[in-house]
Coordinates of C-alpha atoms and ligand atoms in Angstrom, one line a residue:
X1153 CA 80.1 106.3 103.5
X1154 CA 76.7 105.8 101.8
X1155 CA 76.9 103.4 98.9
X1156 CA 74.2 101.8 96.8
X1157 CA 74.3 98.9 94.4
X1158 CA 72.2 96.2 92.8
X1159 CA 72.5 92.5 92.5
X1160 CA 70.3 89.5 91.6
X1161 CA 67.7 88.8 94.3
X1162 CA 67.6 85.0 94.8
X1163 CA 65.8 84.6 98.1
X1164 CA 63.1 87.2 98.8
X1165 CA 62.8 89.3 101.9
X1166 CA 64.3 92.5 103.5
X1167 CA 66.9 92.7 106.2
X1168 CA 68.5 95.7 108.0
X1169 CA 71.5 94.9 110.1
X1170 CA 75.3 95.4 110.5
X1171 CA 77.6 93.9 107.9
X1172 CA 80.1 91.2 108.6
X1173 CA 82.6 90.8 105.8
X1174 CA 83.9 87.3 105.1
X1175 CA 87.4 87.2 103.6
X1176 CA 89.3 84.1 103.1
X1177 CA 92.9 83.8 104.4
X1178 CA 95.5 84.3 101.7
X1179 CA 97.6 81.1 101.1
X1180 CA 100.8 82.0 99.3
X1181 CA 101.4 79.9 96.2
X1182 CA 104.9 79.4 94.8
X1183 CA 105.2 77.9 91.3
X1184 CA 109.0 77.3 91.6
X1185 CA 110.1 73.7 90.9
X1186 CA 111.0 71.5 93.9
X1187 CA 114.0 69.1 93.9
X1188 CA 113.3 65.4 93.0
X1189 CA 113.9 64.3 96.6
X1190 CA 111.1 66.5 97.9
X1191 CA 108.5 64.9 95.6
X1192 CA 107.6 62.0 97.9
X1193 CA 107.1 64.4 100.9
X1194 CA 104.8 66.7 98.8
X1195 CA 102.8 63.7 97.6
X1196 CA 102.3 62.6 101.2
X1197 CA 101.3 66.2 102.2
X1198 CA 98.6 66.1 99.4
X1199 CA 97.4 62.6 100.4
X1200 CA 97.1 63.6 104.1
X1201 CA 95.3 66.8 103.1
X1202 CA 92.9 64.8 100.9
X1203 CA 92.1 62.4 103.7
X1204 CA 91.6 65.2 106.3
X1205 CA 89.3 67.0 103.8
X1206 CA 87.3 63.8 103.3
X1207 CA 86.8 63.5 107.1
X1208 CA 85.8 67.1 107.5
X1209 CA 83.3 66.9 104.6
X1210 CA 81.8 63.8 106.0
X1211 CA 81.4 65.5 109.3
X1212 CA 79.8 68.6 107.6
X1213 CA 77.4 66.3 105.8
X1214 CA 76.3 64.8 109.1
X1215 CA 75.9 68.1 110.8
X1216 CA 74.0 69.5 107.8
X1217 CA 71.7 66.5 107.8
X1218 CA 70.9 67.0 111.5
X1219 CA 70.6 70.8 111.4
X1220 CA 69.1 71.4 108.0
X1221 CA 67.7 68.1 106.7
X1222 CA 68.7 65.6 104.0
X1223 CA 68.2 68.3 101.3
X1224 CA 71.2 70.3 102.4
X1225 CA 73.3 67.3 103.2
X1226 CA 73.1 66.3 99.5
X1227 CA 75.4 69.2 98.6
X1228 CA 78.1 67.3 100.5
X1229 CA 77.5 64.0 98.6
X1230 CA 78.3 66.0 95.5
X1231 CA 81.5 67.3 97.3
X1232 CA 82.5 63.8 98.3
X1233 CA 82.1 62.6 94.7
X1234 CA 84.3 65.6 93.5
X1235 CA 86.9 64.6 96.2
X1236 CA 86.8 60.9 95.1
X1237 CA 87.0 61.8 91.4
X1238 CA 90.3 60.3 90.1
X1239 CA 90.5 63.2 87.6
X1240 CA 91.1 65.6 90.4
X1241 CA 93.6 63.4 92.2
X1242 CA 95.5 62.8 88.9
X1243 CA 95.6 66.5 88.1
X1244 CA 97.3 67.3 91.3
X1245 CA 99.6 64.2 91.4
X1246 CA 100.8 64.9 87.8
X1247 CA 101.7 68.4 88.7
X1248 CA 103.8 67.2 91.7
X1249 CA 105.4 64.2 90.0
X1250 CA 105.9 65.5 86.4
X1251 CA 106.1 69.2 86.9
X1252 CA 107.8 69.2 90.3
X1253 CA 105.4 71.6 91.9
X1254 CA 104.9 71.8 95.6
X1255 CA 101.6 70.4 96.9
X1256 CA 100.0 73.8 97.6
X1257 CA 100.5 75.0 94.1
X1258 CA 99.6 71.7 92.6
X1259 CA 96.3 71.6 94.5
X1260 CA 95.3 75.2 93.6
X1261 CA 96.3 74.9 90.0
X1262 CA 94.8 71.4 89.5
X1263 CA 91.4 72.3 90.9
X1264 CA 91.4 75.7 89.2
X1265 CA 91.9 73.9 85.8
X1266 CA 89.0 71.5 86.4
X1267 CA 86.7 74.2 87.7
X1268 CA 87.5 76.3 84.6
X1269 CA 86.4 73.4 82.4
X1270 CA 83.0 73.5 84.1
X1271 CA 82.9 77.3 84.0
X1272 CA 83.1 77.2 80.2
X1273 CA 80.0 75.1 79.8
X1274 CA 76.9 76.8 78.5
X1275 CA 74.5 75.3 80.9
X1276 CA 74.2 77.6 83.9
X1277 CA 73.6 74.7 86.4
X1278 CA 76.8 72.9 85.4
X1279 CA 78.7 76.2 85.3
X1280 CA 77.8 76.7 88.9
X1281 CA 79.1 73.2 89.8
X1282 CA 82.5 74.8 89.3
X1283 CA 81.8 76.4 92.7
X1284 CA 81.7 72.9 94.2
X1285 CA 85.0 72.0 92.8
X1286 CA 86.5 75.2 94.1
X1287 CA 85.1 74.7 97.5
X1288 CA 86.5 71.2 97.7
X1289 CA 89.8 72.4 96.3
X1290 CA 89.9 75.1 99.0
X1291 CA 89.3 72.5 101.7
X1292 CA 92.2 70.4 100.5
X1293 CA 94.4 73.4 100.2
X1294 CA 93.7 74.7 103.7
X1295 CA 94.5 71.3 105.1
X1296 CA 97.7 71.2 103.2
X1297 CA 98.6 74.7 104.3
X1298 CA 97.5 74.1 107.9
X1299 CA 95.1 77.1 107.7
X1300 CA 92.1 77.2 110.0
X1301 CA 88.7 77.4 108.3
X1302 CA 86.7 80.6 108.7
X1303 CA 84.1 79.9 111.4
X1304 CA 80.7 81.4 111.2
X1305 CA 79.0 79.1 113.6
X1306 CA 78.9 81.7 116.4
X1307 CA 78.0 85.2 115.2
X1308 CA 78.1 87.8 117.9
X1309 CA 75.0 89.7 116.8
X1310 CA 72.4 90.0 114.0
X1311 CA 74.2 90.6 110.8
X1312 CA 74.2 90.6 107.0
X1313 CA 77.1 88.5 105.6
X1314 CA 79.0 90.0 102.7
X1315 CA 81.4 87.7 100.8
X1316 CA 82.9 87.2 97.4
X1317 CA 81.1 83.9 97.4
X1318 CA 79.8 81.7 100.2
X1319 CA 80.8 78.1 99.9
X1320 CA 78.3 75.4 100.8
X1321 CA 80.5 74.4 103.8
X1322 CA 80.6 78.0 105.1
X1323 CA 76.8 78.4 104.8
X1324 CA 75.9 75.1 106.3
X1325 CA 77.8 75.6 109.5
X1326 CA 76.5 79.1 109.9
X1327 CA 74.7 80.5 112.9
X1328 CA 71.3 81.1 111.4
X1329 CA 69.9 82.7 114.5
X1330 CA 72.0 85.8 113.7
X1331 CA 72.6 85.6 109.9
X1332 CA 69.8 87.8 108.6
X1333 CA 71.0 88.0 105.0
X1334 CA 73.6 87.1 102.4
X1335 CA 75.2 89.4 99.8
X1336 CA 77.8 87.9 97.5
X1337 CA 79.7 89.3 94.6
X1338 CA 79.5 86.1 92.6
X1339 CA 76.9 83.4 92.1
X1340 CA 73.6 83.0 90.2
X1341 CA 70.0 81.8 90.9
X1342 CA 71.1 78.2 91.0
X1343 CA 74.2 78.6 93.1
X1344 CA 74.2 76.8 96.5
X1345 CA 74.0 80.1 98.4
X1346 CA 70.8 80.9 96.5
X1347 CA 69.4 77.4 97.0
X1348 CA 70.2 77.4 100.7
X1349 CA 69.0 80.9 101.3
X1350 CA 65.7 80.0 99.7
X1351 CA 65.2 76.9 101.7
X1352 CA 66.0 78.7 104.9
X1353 CA 64.0 81.8 103.8
X1354 CA 66.9 84.1 104.4
X1355 CA 67.0 87.2 102.1
X1356 CA 69.9 87.0 99.7
X1357 CA 71.3 88.9 96.8
X1358 CA 74.1 87.5 94.6
X1359 CA 76.1 89.1 91.8
X1360 CA 76.6 92.4 93.8
X1361 CA 79.8 93.3 91.9
X1362 CA 82.2 95.5 93.7
X1363 CA 80.6 95.5 97.1
X1364 CA 83.6 94.1 98.9
X1365 CA 85.6 97.2 98.0
X1366 CA 83.0 99.4 99.7
X1367 CA 82.6 97.7 103.0
X1368 CA 85.0 96.8 105.8
X1369 CA 82.5 95.4 108.4
X1370 CA 80.3 97.1 111.0
X1371 CA 78.4 99.4 108.6
X1372 CA 74.6 99.3 108.7
X1373 CA 73.1 97.9 105.5
X1374 CA 69.7 97.5 103.9
X1375 CA 69.3 94.4 101.9
X1376 CA 66.2 94.5 99.8
X1377 CA 66.0 91.0 98.2
X1378 CA 62.7 91.7 96.6
X1379 CA 64.3 94.1 94.1
X1380 CA 68.0 93.3 94.6
X1381 CA 68.9 96.7 96.0
X1382 CA 71.6 97.2 98.6
X1383 CA 72.2 100.3 100.6
X1384 CA 75.3 100.6 102.8
X1385 CA 75.2 103.3 105.5
X1386 CA 71.7 104.3 104.8
X1387 CA 70.0 107.5 106.0
X1388 CA 67.5 107.4 108.9
X1389 CA 64.8 108.1 106.4
X1390 CA 65.8 105.1 104.3
X1391 CA 65.9 102.9 107.3
X1392 CA 62.4 103.9 108.2
X1393 CA 61.1 103.4 104.7
X1394 CA 62.6 99.9 104.4
X1395 CA 61.4 99.0 107.9
X1396 CA 57.9 99.7 106.7
X1397 CA 58.4 97.7 103.5
X1398 CA 59.7 94.8 105.5
X1399 CA 56.7 94.9 107.8
X1400 CA 54.3 94.8 104.8
X1401 CA 56.3 92.0 103.2
X1402 CA 56.2 89.9 106.4
X1403 CA 52.5 90.4 106.9
X1404 CA 51.8 89.5 103.2
X1405 CA 53.9 86.3 103.6
X1406 CA 52.2 85.4 106.8
X1407 CA 48.8 85.8 105.1
X1408 CA 49.9 83.7 102.2
X1409 CA 51.3 80.9 104.3
X1410 CA 47.9 80.7 106.0
X1411 CA 46.6 79.6 102.6
X1412 CA 48.7 76.5 102.7
X1413 CA 45.9 74.3 104.1
X1414 CA 43.2 76.0 102.0
X1415 CA 42.0 74.2 98.8
X1416 CA 42.9 75.6 95.4
X1417 CA 39.4 76.5 94.4
X1418 CA 37.4 79.4 93.1
X1419 CA 34.7 81.1 95.2
X1420 CA 32.1 79.1 93.4
X1421 CA 33.8 75.8 94.1
X1422 CA 35.7 74.9 90.9
X1423 CA 38.9 73.1 92.0
X1424 CA 42.3 73.1 90.3
X1425 CA 45.6 71.2 91.1
X1426 CA 48.5 73.3 92.1
X1427 CA 51.8 71.4 91.8
X1428 CA 55.5 72.1 92.0
X1429 CA 58.3 71.9 89.5
X1430 CA 61.3 70.2 90.9
X1431 CA 64.9 69.3 89.8
X1432 CA 65.5 66.5 92.3
X1433 CA 64.6 65.1 95.8
X1434 CA 66.2 68.2 97.3
X1435 CA 63.4 70.5 96.2
X1436 CA 60.6 68.4 97.9
X1437 CA 60.8 70.1 101.3
X1438 CA 60.0 73.5 99.7
X1439 CA 57.2 71.9 97.5
X1440 CA 55.6 70.4 100.6
X1441 CA 56.1 73.6 102.7
X1442 CA 54.3 75.7 100.0
X1443 CA 51.4 73.2 99.9
X1444 CA 52.0 71.5 96.5
X1445 CA 49.4 68.9 95.7
X1446 CA 51.9 67.0 93.7
X1447 CA 54.9 67.4 91.3
X1448 CA 53.8 68.5 87.9
X1449 CA 57.3 68.4 86.5
X1450 CA 60.4 66.6 87.7
X1451 CA 63.2 67.7 85.5
X1452 CA 65.4 64.6 85.5
X1453 CA 68.1 66.1 83.4
X1454 CA 69.9 67.4 86.5
X1455 CA 70.5 63.8 87.6
X1456 CA 72.4 63.4 84.3
X1457 CA 74.0 66.8 84.1
X1458 CA 75.4 66.7 87.7
X1459 CA 77.2 63.4 87.0
X1460 CA 80.4 62.1 85.5
X1461 CA 78.6 59.4 83.4
X1462 CA 75.1 58.4 82.5
X1463 CA 73.5 57.6 85.9
X1464 CA 73.0 53.9 86.4
X1465 CA 69.5 52.4 86.9
X1466 CA 70.1 51.9 90.6
X1467 CA 71.1 55.6 91.1
X1468 CA 68.1 56.8 89.2
X1469 CA 65.8 54.3 91.0
X1470 CA 67.0 55.7 94.4
X1471 CA 66.2 59.3 93.3
X1472 CA 62.8 58.5 91.9
X1473 CA 61.9 56.2 94.9
X1474 CA 62.9 59.0 97.3
X1475 CA 60.5 61.4 95.5
X1476 CA 57.7 58.9 95.2
X1477 CA 57.9 57.9 98.9
X1478 CA 58.2 61.5 100.2
X1479 CA 55.1 62.6 98.2
X1480 CA 53.1 59.5 99.0
X1481 CA 50.2 58.0 97.0
X1482 CA 48.1 61.1 97.5
X1483 CA 50.5 63.5 95.7
X1484 CA 51.3 62.3 92.2
X1485 CA 54.7 63.0 90.7
X1486 CA 55.2 63.5 87.0
X1487 CA 58.7 62.4 86.0
X1488 CA 59.8 63.9 82.7
X1489 CA 62.1 61.6 80.8
X1490 CA 65.5 62.9 79.8
X1491 CA 65.3 66.3 78.2
X1492 CA 68.9 66.9 77.1
X1493 CA 70.5 68.6 74.1
X1494 CA 69.6 72.1 72.9
X1495 CA 71.0 74.3 75.6
X1496 CA 71.6 71.4 78.1
X1497 CA 74.9 69.6 77.6
X1498 CA 76.4 66.6 79.4
X1499 CA 80.0 66.8 80.6
X1500 CA 80.7 63.2 79.7
X1501 CA 78.9 63.0 76.3
X1502 CA 80.1 64.8 73.2
X1503 CA 77.0 66.1 71.3
X1504 CA 77.9 66.8 67.7
X1505 CA 77.9 70.6 67.1
X1506 CA 74.7 71.6 65.4
X1507 CA 73.7 74.7 63.5
X1508 CA 70.4 74.9 65.4
X1509 CA 70.7 73.0 68.6
X1510 CA 67.1 74.0 69.7
X1511 CA 65.8 72.3 66.5
X1512 CA 68.3 69.5 66.7
X1513 CA 69.0 66.1 68.2
X1514 CA 67.5 66.6 71.7
X1515 CA 65.1 65.2 74.2
X1516 CA 62.9 62.4 72.9
X1517 CA 64.8 62.4 69.6
X1518 CA 68.0 61.4 71.4
X1519 CA 66.2 59.0 73.8
X1520 CA 64.6 57.1 70.9
X1521 CA 68.0 56.8 69.2
X1522 CA 69.8 55.8 72.4
X1523 CA 67.6 52.9 73.5
X1524 CA 69.9 51.8 76.3
X1525 CA 70.0 55.2 77.9
X1526 CA 66.2 55.5 77.6
X1527 CA 65.4 52.0 78.8
X1528 CA 67.6 52.5 81.9
X1529 CA 65.5 55.5 82.9
X1530 CA 62.1 53.9 82.1
X1531 CA 63.0 50.8 84.1
X1532 CA 64.1 52.9 87.1
X1533 CA 60.9 54.9 87.0
X1534 CA 58.8 51.7 86.7
X1535 CA 60.6 50.1 89.6
X1536 CA 60.1 53.2 91.8
X1537 CA 56.4 53.5 90.9
X1538 CA 55.3 51.1 93.6
X1539 CA 56.5 53.6 96.3
X1540 CA 54.0 56.3 95.5
X1541 CA 52.1 57.6 92.5
X1542 CA 54.4 58.2 89.6
X1543 CA 53.5 59.3 86.1
X1544 CA 55.7 59.4 83.0
X1545 CA 56.0 62.3 80.6
X1546 CA 57.9 62.5 77.3
X1547 CA 59.3 65.9 76.3
X1548 CA 59.4 67.6 72.8
X1549 CA 56.9 65.2 71.1
X1550 CA 56.1 66.2 67.5
X1551 CA 54.3 63.2 66.2
X1552 CA 52.2 60.1 67.0
X1553 CA 55.0 57.9 65.8
X1554 CA 57.4 59.2 68.5
X1555 CA 54.8 58.7 71.2
X1556 CA 54.1 55.2 70.1
X1557 CA 57.8 54.3 69.8
X1558 CA 58.4 55.6 73.3
X1559 CA 55.4 53.6 74.5
X1560 CA 56.7 50.4 72.8
X1561 CA 60.0 50.8 74.6
X1562 CA 58.1 51.3 77.9
X1563 CA 56.1 48.1 77.2
X1564 CA 59.4 46.2 76.6
X1565 CA 60.7 47.5 80.0
X1566 CA 57.5 46.3 81.6
X1567 CA 57.8 42.9 80.0
X1568 CA 61.4 42.6 81.3
X1569 CA 60.4 43.5 84.8
X1570 CA 57.5 41.1 84.8
X1571 CA 59.8 38.3 83.7
X1572 CA 62.2 39.3 86.5
X1573 CA 59.4 39.3 89.0
X1574 CA 60.1 43.0 89.9
X1575 CA 56.9 44.8 91.0
X1576 CA 55.8 48.1 89.2
X1577 CA 52.6 50.0 88.7
X1578 CA 51.0 48.2 85.8
X1579 CA 48.7 51.1 84.9
X1580 CA 51.2 53.9 85.4
X1581 CA 49.9 57.0 83.6
X1582 CA 51.7 58.3 80.6
X1583 CA 51.5 61.8 79.1
X1584 CA 53.5 64.2 76.9
X1585 CA 54.7 67.7 77.1
X1586 CA 53.0 69.9 74.5
X1587 CA 55.8 72.3 73.7
X1588 CA 55.9 72.2 69.9
X1589 CA 53.4 73.7 67.4
X1590 CA 53.2 70.2 65.9
X1591 CA 51.9 68.7 69.1
X1592 CA 49.4 71.5 69.4
X1593 CA 48.0 70.9 65.9
X1594 CA 47.9 67.1 66.5
X1595 CA 46.5 67.4 70.0
X1596 CA 43.2 65.7 69.1
X1597 CA 45.0 62.7 67.7
X1598 CA 47.7 62.5 70.4
X1599 CA 45.0 62.9 73.2
X1600 CA 43.6 59.4 72.2
X1601 CA 47.0 57.9 73.1
X1602 CA 47.9 59.6 76.4
X1603 CA 46.5 60.0 79.9
X1604 CA 47.3 63.7 80.1
X1605 CA 49.1 66.6 78.5
X1606 CA 51.3 69.2 80.2
X1607 CA 51.9 72.4 78.3
X1608 CA 55.5 73.6 78.3
X1609 CA 55.0 77.2 77.6
X1610 CA 58.7 78.0 77.8
X1611 CA 59.4 76.0 74.7
X1612 CA 56.0 76.4 73.1
X1613 CA 56.4 80.2 73.1
X1614 CA 59.9 79.8 71.6
X1615 CA 58.7 77.5 68.8
X1616 CA 55.4 79.1 68.1
X1617 CA 56.9 82.6 67.8
X1618 CA 60.3 81.4 66.4
X1619 CA 62.0 83.4 69.1
X1620 CA 65.0 81.9 70.9
X1621 CA 64.1 81.8 74.6
X1622 CA 67.7 82.6 75.7
X1623 CA 68.4 85.5 73.3
X1624 CA 68.3 88.7 75.2
X1625 CA 68.3 90.8 72.0
X1626 CA 64.9 89.5 71.1
X1627 CA 63.6 89.0 74.7
X1628 CA 60.9 91.6 74.1
X1629 CA 59.4 89.4 71.4
X1630 CA 59.4 86.3 73.6
X1631 CA 55.8 86.7 74.8
X1632 CA 53.5 84.0 76.1
X1633 CA 50.7 86.5 76.1
X1634 CA 50.9 86.6 72.2
X1635 CA 47.4 85.6 70.9
X1636 CA 49.0 82.8 68.9
X1637 CA 50.4 81.2 72.1
X1638 CA 47.1 81.6 74.0
X1639 CA 45.1 80.1 71.1
X1640 CA 47.5 77.1 71.1
X1641 CA 47.0 76.6 74.8
X1642 CA 43.2 76.7 74.5
X1643 CA 43.3 74.3 71.6
X1644 CA 45.3 71.7 73.6
X1645 CA 43.0 72.0 76.7
X1646 CA 39.9 71.5 74.6
X1647 CA 41.4 68.6 72.6
X1648 CA 42.3 66.8 75.9
X1649 CA 38.8 67.4 77.4
X1650 CA 37.1 66.2 74.2
X1651 CA 39.0 62.9 74.6
X1652 CA 38.2 62.7 78.4
X1653 CA 41.8 63.5 79.4
X1654 CA 43.2 66.4 81.4
X1655 CA 45.8 69.1 80.7
X1656 CA 48.4 70.7 83.0
X1657 CA 50.9 73.4 82.4
X1658 CA 54.5 73.3 83.7
X1659 CA 56.1 76.3 81.9
X1660 CA 56.8 79.5 83.8
X1661 CA 53.5 81.0 82.6
X1662 CA 51.6 78.7 85.0
X1663 CA 53.3 80.4 88.0
X1664 CA 52.5 84.0 86.9
X1665 CA 49.7 85.2 89.1
X1666 CA 48.8 87.9 86.5
X1667 CA 47.4 85.1 84.2
X1668 CA 45.9 82.8 86.8
X1669 CA 42.3 84.0 86.0
X1670 CA 43.0 83.6 82.3
X1671 CA 44.3 80.1 82.5
X1672 CA 41.6 79.0 85.0
X1673 CA 39.0 80.5 82.6
X1674 CA 40.5 78.4 79.8
X1675 CA 39.8 75.4 82.0
X1676 CA 43.4 74.4 82.6
X1677 CA 43.2 71.5 85.1
X1678 CA 46.7 71.6 86.7
X1679 CA 49.2 74.4 87.2
X1680 CA 52.8 73.4 88.0
X1681 CA 55.4 76.0 89.0
X1682 CA 58.3 76.9 91.3
X1683 CA 57.1 76.0 94.7
X1684 CA 57.4 79.5 96.1
X1685 CA 54.8 80.8 93.5
X1686 CA 52.1 78.4 94.7
X1687 CA 50.6 80.6 97.4
X1688 CA 50.5 83.6 95.0
X1689 CA 48.6 81.6 92.4
X1690 CA 46.4 80.1 95.0
X1691 CA 45.5 83.5 96.3
X1692 CA 44.3 84.5 92.8
X1693 CA 42.3 81.4 92.3
X1694 CA 40.5 81.7 95.6
X1695 CA 39.4 85.2 94.6
X1696 CA 37.9 84.1 91.3
X1697 CA 34.5 83.3 90.1
X1698 CA 34.9 80.5 87.5
X1699 CA 32.1 81.9 85.3
X1700 CA 33.7 85.3 85.2
X1701 CA 37.1 83.8 84.6
X1702 CA 35.6 82.0 81.5
X1703 CA 34.2 85.3 80.2
X1704 CA 37.6 86.9 80.7
X1705 CA 39.3 84.0 78.8
X1706 CA 36.8 84.3 76.0
X1707 CA 37.6 88.0 75.6
X1708 CA 41.3 87.4 75.8
X1709 CA 41.1 84.7 73.1
X1710 CA 39.5 87.1 70.8
X1711 CA 42.1 89.8 71.3
X1712 CA 44.3 90.7 68.3
X1713 CA 47.5 91.7 70.1
X1714 CA 49.3 90.8 73.3
X1715 CA 48.8 94.4 74.4
X1716 CA 45.1 93.9 74.3
X1717 CA 45.4 90.6 76.2
X1718 CA 47.5 92.3 78.8
X1719 CA 44.8 95.0 79.1
X1720 CA 42.1 92.4 79.6
X1721 CA 44.0 90.4 82.3
X1722 CA 45.3 93.6 84.0
X1723 CA 41.7 94.8 84.1
X1724 CA 40.9 92.2 86.7
X1725 CA 44.3 91.8 88.2
X1726 CA 44.4 93.1 91.8
X1727 CA 47.5 91.3 93.2
Ligands
LIG1401 C1 58.9 74.2 79.0 O1 59.5 74.1 77.9 O2 57.9 75.0 79.2 C2 59.4 73.4 80.1 C3 58.7 73.3 81.2 O3 60.5 72.7 80.0 P1 62.0 73.3 80.1 O4 61.8 74.7 80.6 O5 62.7 72.4 81.0 O6 62.4 73.2 78.7
LIG1402 MG1 60.8 72.5 77.4

């Protein structure tokens, strides 16, 4: 029966194929208490299951590294750390020893409780780590119950896989020759299914609520992961229409990928830097594939958020070294120092509740108060700096005092390393994010003390317009095209140039092809964005004439409303 629904598109593309439904085997769980003399046997059953799961996850990690590269294998390092976390083991053992539950119930209940703690966190990235815990829990449970894992490694024909949620271990072992798309009921943009689908360029839609009730397997489906639309049992007309849309999409993507080797320059030869925003070494493959000339923003907070304690210097050094080495000296990497607080919490650190967390103790404010935490990171960056070209960037700066205090601490770290005889890049470049109106107004002064600026339009829009970036009720007021934001951007670029410095942009605005001409015309030097947006922005740049772009920017900067700005940029937009 024909059925239509919508989800969140997380990996673009269009697929038309038969559906395979993935349902996990039911494992019956009995909460009844067991007699005391059975406790030992149940503890052993749990310990055996834990050991077997560890072996399987290690094997999965190796197979993922071979088939898909180190990026995907990293998922399993996270799984192994969940498995080795004494909190999980304790949660299950307590249930068996103190509550006299059998091993199956204790495993399911223990992991569910820990996963639920993550699920309650505000940060979407951490919330989705609950999926890792559930995946690991399921592994242990299946071992304890003697249930065979679902095997997707040999799919009989081209198909679209429909599941409640795909676990990383299911996706990694999958037969990608025949898997043409994923549809899941759960998950968000940063879930592993989404990350994996993007890196393999397999169309995927998540959050398709209720789809499992509508399909039993074998139906034809259209998966439009450009818009998030799904049609089950489509008409012949629909199939024809989507075949055409698919063809157009593939041709466009082919044409864009041909741009990879082309320079990011206007028709009249003005060059710009197009860089990628990354959240860790795992994002580098995509950055390189899309032709990033460097990393304009490495959001290091994920290293802290996806951890059970503040990451040690060595762990950070390894991550920064990997990024520096992978990009090499020709592709600089800007490492943003810890930007935590506000909407980003840490599972192991109790931030005091605040009335206005976005205006509270966050980012550089916290780092300057917690010198040990800050120094650990600065030392790790400095040590990694000899493996490539690293730059340091402080977030949320509002005053010269903050910048100077951060630099004093950096100087102390350099002195320590010199005394230890540890090599580092002596003249490592240091810049700041301009994401507060205070930094905009002080840009001429701050520019004397930095090597570069990077404009964080996500926060700059929020703070300039006093509009919470995460509040859907006022989302229509959150508008980086507002003349106040545009003027702020221009002011920063001009102040940096007057001091002989350069300005980049790493907020989402930089990756919006509608405003490429406008930003280029304002003389922005570097654009940093989600890697997949690079070809789209490059395409726009290569169509431009710099002089015309400057005229367009002049007109936009004189506009009185964002509607006028939009009209001006849309006038030349021909994406
Ligand atoms: C920004 O504020 O524009 C930015 C890039 O930082 P984040 O989105 O991580 O706050
Ligand atoms: Mg920000």
